[in-house]
Every structure is written in structure tokens, then in C-alpha cells.
Amino acid sequence: MLSLSSVVGTSVQADVNVPSGSQINLAGGTMQLGCTDFLIQGAAVQGSGASTTGVRNLSVLAGGSLDMAGSAIQLAQQYTNNGSVSAAGGSLTRVDSVTCPAVGQLGAIPINGVGPVATVAAVPTLGSFAFGLLMLSLGLIGGLRAARRGSSPNRPWH
């Protein structure tokens, strides 16, 4: 059930992959993935009280199923559901850690449906007047500096 996939470069990444036709059942236990992907093409059953942490990306692929009844999954980055997920009191949460940095809004992620939309702050821009004033100021500063250098050629710092 554990497959290794190479990543371009020198690193190797181990993902937990539940292939089509197979099943994993935590039976209420715990699983720590250490910032790896959890790919579900078969059936994954958490079981009441189960906890899966350290998930980088959780993907329930077409034909896959995840039963989260009364259990919890903590992931750092993306959740994709193209299969079937049964929540029934389960929770899916995006968390951030030093070893597995988060991508997206932290907190609860809706298990069935659209997740929270991340807000992106607008990048401040200079208006045309402010930009012209900035260019004029920089030109003036450059001209003054050049004039100072020209008037004292024997200074060691020029």
C-alpha cells in the first residue's frame, strides 16, 4: 500500500497510496504521514476516534472512497475529492507546521462541498503622478550625488 514516487531533483517522496480494489482500515487508530500525500483510489476507513496527521495533500480519486465517521484528518495543503467521502461527524482541518508548511487558509475544510476561498491582498501600486514624482526625485538625488562627486574628486569614498 505504500508506493514510492520520485520527484525531479535529488529528493524522494513516499506517499500513502490506496490502489483501486484495495482497502485500508485504521479501526480507530492513528496514522502519522510525515508530510506525505494520501492518495485514495480504493477504500479508506478511518473508524470512530481515528486520527490521521501529517498529510500534505489528501486526494480521493475517481472510484475511491473515504469513510471519516467520527474521525479526524489534519492536512497542510490541498484536499481534492473526485470520489466519495462520508463525513458523519468527521473533521478535516488544514494546519501549518515547520516540517509541513500550509498552503491555503488554515482551519476547518468542508468535507463535502466547496472549501473556503482564500483571500488575496491587493498589491499596492503607484499612480502615474506618484510614479512620475518618484522618478523625478530619484533623478534629482542621482544628479546631486554626481555633482558632489565631481566637486571633490580626491575623496576616497566616491
Coordinates of C-alpha atoms in Angstrom, one line a residue:
M1 CA 0.0 0.0 0.0
L2 CA 3.0 2.3 0.3
S3 CA 4.3 3.4 -3.0
L4 CA 7.4 5.5 -3.7
S5 CA 7.4 8.1 -6.4
S6 CA 10.5 10.0 -7.5
V7 CA 10.4 13.8 -7.6
V8 CA 12.6 15.7 -10.1
G9 CA 15.8 16.5 -8.3
T10 CA 17.6 14.7 -5.5
S11 CA 14.6 14.1 -3.2
V12 CA 12.4 11.0 -3.0
Q13 CA 8.9 11.2 -1.6
A14 CA 6.9 8.3 -0.1
D15 CA 3.2 8.6 -0.4
V16 CA 0.4 6.5 1.1
N17 CA -1.5 5.2 -1.9
V18 CA -4.6 3.0 -1.5
P19 CA -4.9 1.5 -5.0
S20 CA -8.1 0.7 -6.7
G21 CA -9.6 -2.5 -5.4
S22 CA -7.8 -2.4 -2.1
Q23 CA -8.7 -1.1 1.4
I24 CA -7.1 0.4 4.4
N25 CA -8.8 0.5 7.8
L26 CA -7.4 2.3 10.8
A27 CA -10.0 0.8 13.1
G28 CA -10.0 3.9 15.3
G29 CA -6.2 4.1 15.4
T30 CA -3.7 6.8 14.4
M31 CA -1.5 7.3 11.4
Q32 CA 1.2 10.0 11.1
L33 CA 2.3 10.6 7.5
G34 CA 5.2 13.0 8.0
C35 CA 4.1 15.5 5.3
T36 CA 3.4 13.0 2.5
D37 CA 0.4 12.7 0.2
F38 CA -2.5 10.4 1.0
L39 CA -3.9 9.1 -2.4
I40 CA -7.2 7.1 -2.2
Q41 CA -8.3 5.1 -5.3
G42 CA -9.7 2.2 -3.3
A43 CA -11.4 2.4 0.1
A44 CA -10.1 4.1 3.2
V45 CA -11.9 3.7 6.5
Q46 CA -10.8 5.8 9.4
G47 CA -13.1 4.4 12.1
S48 CA -14.6 6.3 15.0
G49 CA -11.9 8.1 17.1
A50 CA -9.2 7.6 14.4
S51 CA -6.7 10.4 13.6
T52 CA -4.5 10.9 10.6
T53 CA -2.0 13.7 10.8
G54 CA 1.0 14.9 8.8
V55 CA -0.9 14.7 5.5
R56 CA 0.4 17.1 2.8
N57 CA -2.3 16.6 0.2
L58 CA -5.4 14.4 0.5
S59 CA -6.8 13.2 -2.8
V60 CA -9.9 11.0 -3.1
L61 CA -9.6 10.0 -6.7
A62 CA -12.4 8.8 -9.0
G63 CA -13.7 5.5 -7.8
G64 CA -12.1 6.0 -4.4
S65 CA -14.0 6.3 -1.1
L66 CA -13.1 7.7 2.3
D67 CA -15.2 7.0 5.4
M68 CA -14.4 9.6 8.1
A69 CA -17.2 8.9 10.5
G70 CA -16.2 10.3 13.9
S71 CA -12.6 10.7 13.0
A72 CA -10.1 13.5 12.1
I73 CA -7.6 14.2 9.4
Q74 CA -5.1 17.1 9.5
L75 CA -3.6 18.2 6.3
A76 CA -1.2 21.0 5.3
Q77 CA -2.0 21.8 1.7
Q78 CA -4.7 20.6 -0.7
Y79 CA -7.9 18.5 -0.5
T80 CA -9.3 17.0 -3.7
N81 CA -12.5 15.0 -3.7
N82 CA -13.3 13.3 -7.0
G83 CA -14.7 10.2 -5.3
S84 CA -17.0 9.6 -2.4
V85 CA -16.5 10.9 1.1
S86 CA -18.7 10.1 4.1
A87 CA -18.2 12.6 6.8
A88 CA -20.7 11.7 9.6
G89 CA -19.1 13.7 12.4
G90 CA -15.6 13.6 11.0
S91 CA -13.4 16.6 10.7
L92 CA -10.8 17.8 8.1
T93 CA -8.5 20.6 9.2
R94 CA -5.7 22.5 7.4
V95 CA -2.8 23.1 9.8
D96 CA 0.7 24.6 9.5
S97 CA 3.9 23.2 10.9
V98 CA 7.6 23.8 10.4
T99 CA 8.1 20.4 8.7
C100 CA 5.0 20.7 6.5
P101 CA 4.1 24.3 5.6
A102 CA 0.4 25.0 4.8
V103 CA -0.9 26.2 1.5
G104 CA -4.3 27.9 1.8
Q105 CA -6.5 29.1 4.6
L106 CA -5.9 27.4 8.0
G107 CA -8.8 25.8 9.9
A108 CA -11.7 23.6 9.1
I109 CA -12.2 22.5 5.5
P110 CA -15.7 21.5 4.3
I111 CA -15.5 17.7 3.6
N112 CA -18.3 17.7 1.0
G113 CA -18.6 20.9 -1.0
V114 CA -16.5 23.9 -1.8
G115 CA -13.9 24.9 0.7
P116 CA -13.2 28.4 2.0
V117 CA -12.0 30.8 -0.7
A118 CA -8.6 32.2 0.2
T119 CA -8.4 36.0 0.2
V120 CA -5.5 37.6 -1.5
A121 CA -4.4 41.1 -0.5
A122 CA -4.2 43.6 -3.3
V123 CA -0.7 44.6 -4.2
P124 CA -0.3 48.3 -3.8
T125 CA 0.6 50.2 -6.9
L126 CA 1.8 53.7 -7.6
G127 CA -0.5 56.0 -9.5
S128 CA 1.0 57.7 -12.6
F129 CA 1.5 61.0 -10.7
A130 CA 3.3 59.3 -7.8
F131 CA 5.4 57.3 -10.2
G132 CA 6.4 60.4 -12.0
L133 CA 7.3 62.1 -8.7
L134 CA 9.3 59.1 -7.6
M135 CA 11.3 59.2 -10.9
L136 CA 11.9 62.9 -10.6
S137 CA 13.1 62.5 -7.0
L138 CA 15.5 59.7 -7.9
G139 CA 16.8 61.7 -10.9
L140 CA 17.4 64.7 -8.6
I141 CA 19.2 62.6 -6.0
G142 CA 21.4 61.0 -8.6
G143 CA 22.2 64.4 -10.1
L144 CA 23.1 65.8 -6.7
R145 CA 25.3 62.8 -6.0
A146 CA 27.1 63.1 -9.3
A147 CA 27.6 66.8 -8.7
R148 CA 29.1 66.2 -5.3
R149 CA 31.5 63.6 -6.7
G150 CA 32.5 66.0 -9.5
S151 CA 33.3 68.8 -7.0
S152 CA 35.6 66.7 -4.7
P153 CA 37.5 64.2 -6.8
N154 CA 40.1 63.4 -4.1
R155 CA 37.7 61.9 -1.6
P156 CA 38.4 58.2 -1.1
W157 CA 34.7 57.2 -0.8
H158 CA 33.5 58.3 -4.2

